[in-house]
mmCIF file of C-alpha atoms in Angstrom:
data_model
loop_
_atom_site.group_PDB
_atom_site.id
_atom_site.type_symbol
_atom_site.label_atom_id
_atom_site.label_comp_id
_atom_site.label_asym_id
_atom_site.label_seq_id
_atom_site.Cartn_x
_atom_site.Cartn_y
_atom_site.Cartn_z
ATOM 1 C CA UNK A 110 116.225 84.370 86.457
ATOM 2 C CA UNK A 111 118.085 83.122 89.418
ATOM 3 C CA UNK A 112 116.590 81.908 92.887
ATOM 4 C CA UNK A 113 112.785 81.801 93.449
ATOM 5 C CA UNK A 114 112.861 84.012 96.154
ATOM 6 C CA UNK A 115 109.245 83.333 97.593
ATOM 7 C CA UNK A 116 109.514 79.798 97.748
ATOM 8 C CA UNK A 117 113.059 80.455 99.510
ATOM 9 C CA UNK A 118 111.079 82.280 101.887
ATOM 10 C CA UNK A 119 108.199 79.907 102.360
ATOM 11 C CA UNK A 120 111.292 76.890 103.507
ATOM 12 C CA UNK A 121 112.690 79.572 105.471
ATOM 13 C CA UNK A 122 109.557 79.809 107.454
ATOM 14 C CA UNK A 123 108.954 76.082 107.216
ATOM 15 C CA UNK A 124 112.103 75.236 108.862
ATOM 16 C CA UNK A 125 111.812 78.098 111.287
ATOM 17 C CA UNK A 126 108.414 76.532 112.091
ATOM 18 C CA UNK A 127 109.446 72.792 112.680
ATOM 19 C CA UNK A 128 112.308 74.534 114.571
ATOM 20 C CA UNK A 129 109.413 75.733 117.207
ATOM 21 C CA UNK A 130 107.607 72.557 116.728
ATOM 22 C CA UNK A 131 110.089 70.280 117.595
ATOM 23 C CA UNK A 132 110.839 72.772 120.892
ATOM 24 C CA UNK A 133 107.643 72.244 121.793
ATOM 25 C CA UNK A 134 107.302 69.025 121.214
ATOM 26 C CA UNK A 135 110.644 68.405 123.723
ATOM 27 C CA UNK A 136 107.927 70.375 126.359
ATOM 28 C CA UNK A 137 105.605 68.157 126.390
ATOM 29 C CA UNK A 138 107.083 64.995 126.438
ATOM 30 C CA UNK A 139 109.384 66.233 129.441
ATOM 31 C CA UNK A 140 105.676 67.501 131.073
ATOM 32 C CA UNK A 141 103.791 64.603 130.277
ATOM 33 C CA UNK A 142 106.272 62.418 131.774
ATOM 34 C CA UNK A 143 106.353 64.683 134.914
ATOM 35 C CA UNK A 144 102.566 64.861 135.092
ATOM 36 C CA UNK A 145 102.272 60.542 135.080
ATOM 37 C CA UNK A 146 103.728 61.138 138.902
ATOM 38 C CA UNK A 147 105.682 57.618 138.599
ATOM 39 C CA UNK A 148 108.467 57.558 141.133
ATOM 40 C CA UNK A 149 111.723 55.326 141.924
ATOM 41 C CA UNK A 150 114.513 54.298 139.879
ATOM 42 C CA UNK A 151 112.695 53.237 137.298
ATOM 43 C CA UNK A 152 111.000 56.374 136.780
ATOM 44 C CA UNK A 153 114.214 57.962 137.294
ATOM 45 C CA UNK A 154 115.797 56.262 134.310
ATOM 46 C CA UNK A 155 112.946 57.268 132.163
ATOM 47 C CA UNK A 156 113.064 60.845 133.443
ATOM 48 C CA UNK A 157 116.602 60.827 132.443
ATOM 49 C CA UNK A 158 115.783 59.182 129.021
ATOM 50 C CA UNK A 159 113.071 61.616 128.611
ATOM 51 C CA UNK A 160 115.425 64.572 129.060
ATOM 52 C CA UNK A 161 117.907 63.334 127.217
ATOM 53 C CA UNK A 162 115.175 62.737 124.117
ATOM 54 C CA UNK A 163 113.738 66.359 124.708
ATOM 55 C CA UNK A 164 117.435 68.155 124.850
ATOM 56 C CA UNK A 165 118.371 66.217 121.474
ATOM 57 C CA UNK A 166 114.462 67.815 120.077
ATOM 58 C CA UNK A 167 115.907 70.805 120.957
ATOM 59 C CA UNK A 168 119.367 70.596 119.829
ATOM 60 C CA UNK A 169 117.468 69.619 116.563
ATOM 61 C CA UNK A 170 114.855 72.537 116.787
ATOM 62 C CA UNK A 171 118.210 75.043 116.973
ATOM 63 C CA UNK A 172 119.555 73.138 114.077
ATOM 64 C CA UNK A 173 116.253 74.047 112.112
ATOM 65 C CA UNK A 174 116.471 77.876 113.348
ATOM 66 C CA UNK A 175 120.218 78.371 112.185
ATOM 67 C CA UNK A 176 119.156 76.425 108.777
ATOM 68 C CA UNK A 177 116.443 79.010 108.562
ATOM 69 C CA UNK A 178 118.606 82.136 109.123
ATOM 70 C CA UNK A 179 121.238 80.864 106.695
ATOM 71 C CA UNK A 180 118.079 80.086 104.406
ATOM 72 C CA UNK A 181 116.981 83.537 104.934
ATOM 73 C CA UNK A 182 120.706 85.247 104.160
ATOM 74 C CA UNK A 183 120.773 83.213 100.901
ATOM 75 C CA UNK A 184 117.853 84.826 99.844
ATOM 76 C CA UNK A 185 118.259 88.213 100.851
ATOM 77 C CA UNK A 186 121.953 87.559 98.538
ATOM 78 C CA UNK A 187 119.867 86.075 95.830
ATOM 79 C CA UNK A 188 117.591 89.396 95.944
ATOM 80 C CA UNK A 189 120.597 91.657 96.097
ATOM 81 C CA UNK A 190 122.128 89.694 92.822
ATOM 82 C CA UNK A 191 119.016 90.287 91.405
ATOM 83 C CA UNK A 192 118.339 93.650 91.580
ATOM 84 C CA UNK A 193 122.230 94.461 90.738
ATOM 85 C CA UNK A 194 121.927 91.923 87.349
ATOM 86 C CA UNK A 195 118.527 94.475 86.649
ATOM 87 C CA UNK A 196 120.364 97.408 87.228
ATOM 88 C CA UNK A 197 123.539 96.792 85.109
ATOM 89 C CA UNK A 198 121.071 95.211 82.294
ATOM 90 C CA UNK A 199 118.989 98.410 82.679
ATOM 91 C CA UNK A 200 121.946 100.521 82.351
ATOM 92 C CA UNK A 201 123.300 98.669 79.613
ATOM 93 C CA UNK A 202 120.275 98.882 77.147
ATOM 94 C CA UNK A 203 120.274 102.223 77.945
ATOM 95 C CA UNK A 204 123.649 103.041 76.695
ATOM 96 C CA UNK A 205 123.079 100.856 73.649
ATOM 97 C CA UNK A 206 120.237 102.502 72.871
ATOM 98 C CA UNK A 207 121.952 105.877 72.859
ATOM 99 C CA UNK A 208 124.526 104.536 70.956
ATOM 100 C CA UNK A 209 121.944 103.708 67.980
ATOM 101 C CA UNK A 210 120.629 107.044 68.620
ATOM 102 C CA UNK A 211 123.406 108.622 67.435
ATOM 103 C CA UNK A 212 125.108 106.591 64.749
ATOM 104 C CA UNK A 213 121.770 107.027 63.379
ATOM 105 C CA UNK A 214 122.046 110.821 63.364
ATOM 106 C CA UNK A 215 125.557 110.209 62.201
ATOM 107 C CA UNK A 216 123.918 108.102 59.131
ATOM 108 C CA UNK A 217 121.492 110.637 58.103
ATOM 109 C CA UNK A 218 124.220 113.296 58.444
ATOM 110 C CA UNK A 219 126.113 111.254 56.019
ATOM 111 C CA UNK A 220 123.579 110.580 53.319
ATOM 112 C CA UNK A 221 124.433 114.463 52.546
ATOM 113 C CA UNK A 222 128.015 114.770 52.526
ATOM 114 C CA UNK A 223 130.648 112.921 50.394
ATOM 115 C CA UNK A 224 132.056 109.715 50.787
ATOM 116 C CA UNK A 225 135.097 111.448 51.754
ATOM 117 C CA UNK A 226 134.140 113.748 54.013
ATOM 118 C CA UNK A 227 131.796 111.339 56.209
ATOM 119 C CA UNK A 228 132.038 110.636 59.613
ATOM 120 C CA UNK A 229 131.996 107.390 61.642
ATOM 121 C CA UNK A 230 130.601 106.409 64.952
ATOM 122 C CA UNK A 231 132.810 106.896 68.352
ATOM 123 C CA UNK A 232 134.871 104.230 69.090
ATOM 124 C CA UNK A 233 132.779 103.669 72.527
ATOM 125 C CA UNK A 234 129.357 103.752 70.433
ATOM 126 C CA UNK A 235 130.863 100.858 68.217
ATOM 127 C CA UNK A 236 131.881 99.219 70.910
ATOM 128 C CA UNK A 237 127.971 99.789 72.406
ATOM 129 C CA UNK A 238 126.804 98.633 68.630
ATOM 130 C CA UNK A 239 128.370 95.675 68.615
ATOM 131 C CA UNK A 240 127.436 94.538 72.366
ATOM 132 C CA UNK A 241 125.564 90.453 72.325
ATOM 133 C CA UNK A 242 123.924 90.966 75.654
ATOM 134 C CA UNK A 243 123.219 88.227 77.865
ATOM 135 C CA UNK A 244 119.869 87.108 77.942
ATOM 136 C CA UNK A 245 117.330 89.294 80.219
ATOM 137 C CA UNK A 246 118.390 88.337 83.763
ATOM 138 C CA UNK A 247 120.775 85.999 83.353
ATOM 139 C CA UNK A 248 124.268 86.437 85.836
ATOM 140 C CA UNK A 249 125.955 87.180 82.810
ATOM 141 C CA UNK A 250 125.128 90.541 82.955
ATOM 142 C CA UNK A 251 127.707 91.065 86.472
ATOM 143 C CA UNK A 252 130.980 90.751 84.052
ATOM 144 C CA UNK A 253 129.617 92.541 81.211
ATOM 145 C CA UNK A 254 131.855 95.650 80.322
ATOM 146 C CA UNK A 255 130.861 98.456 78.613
ATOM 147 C CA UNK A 256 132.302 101.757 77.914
ATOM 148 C CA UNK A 257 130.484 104.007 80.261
ATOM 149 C CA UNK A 258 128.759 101.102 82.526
#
C-alpha cells in the first residue's frame, strides 16, 4: 500500500504548527525588544536587527504553511490513488470471479456432451482466467486491462 496517509497528515499539521510558532515567535522578540524602552542609535540598530530577524521568522513561518498545504495536496492525491487502485482491484476480482463462474458451468455442461460437440469459454472469460493480478494494493492495478474493466 502506498503513502501512510495519517502520518502525512500528522507532518502536515506539524509543519503548519511550527509555521504559527515561528510567527509568533517573530512577535515577541519584536515586543520584547519594544517593551526594554532603550532609545538612540544604538537601540535603533537593534530595532532594525530585530525586525529584520522577526520578518525572516516569518518569511520562514510562510515557508512552513505552503510546505504544509503542498503536504496536505500530496496526501489528499495519495488518498485519491488509493481508493481508485481499490476500486479497479475490486472490479477486477469481480469480473474474474464471474469468469470462473461460468467456465465452470461451461465444464459441467461439458462432462455430458461429446468431445465434439463441447463448448469453450468466451474469449473475454479466458482472457479474465488467465489474469496474474498485481498484488492487493499495489499501483499496478492503474494499467491493468481487462475486458470489461
Amino acid at each position: 500500500m502506498y503513502g501512510d496517509s495519517p502520518q502525512i497528515k500528522r507532518r502536515t499539521d506539524q509543519l503548519r504548527e511550527q509555521g504559527v510558532e515561528l510567527h509568533a515567535l517573530a512577535d515577541r522578540l519584536v515586543a520584547q525588544t519594544e517593551a526594554v524602552g532603550w532609545r538612540g542609535r544604538a537601540a535603533a540598530a537593534l530595532h532594525g536587527r530585530i525586525g529584520e530577524r522577526a520578518a525572516t521568522l516569518r518569511d520562514l513561518g510562510e515557508l512552513h504553511q505552503s510546505a504544509s498545504d503542498a503536504l496536505a495536496s500530496h496526501r489528499h492525491a495519495v488518498d485519491e490513488a488509493k481508493e481508485r487502485i481499490a476500486e479497479v482491484q475490486q472490479r477486477a476480482e469481480r469480473l474474474v470471479e464471474g469468469a470462473r463462474e461460468r467456465a465452470a458451468a461451461i465444464e459441467r455442461d461439458n462432462a455430458d456432451r461429446a468431445p465434439e460437440l463441447r463448448v469453450a469459454p468466451a474469449e473475454d472469460d479466458a482472457v479474465l482466467l488467465a489474469f496474474e493480478p498485481p498484488p492487493d494494493g499495489h499501483k499496478d492495478w492503474l494499467t491493468v486491462d481487462l475486458p470489461g474493466l
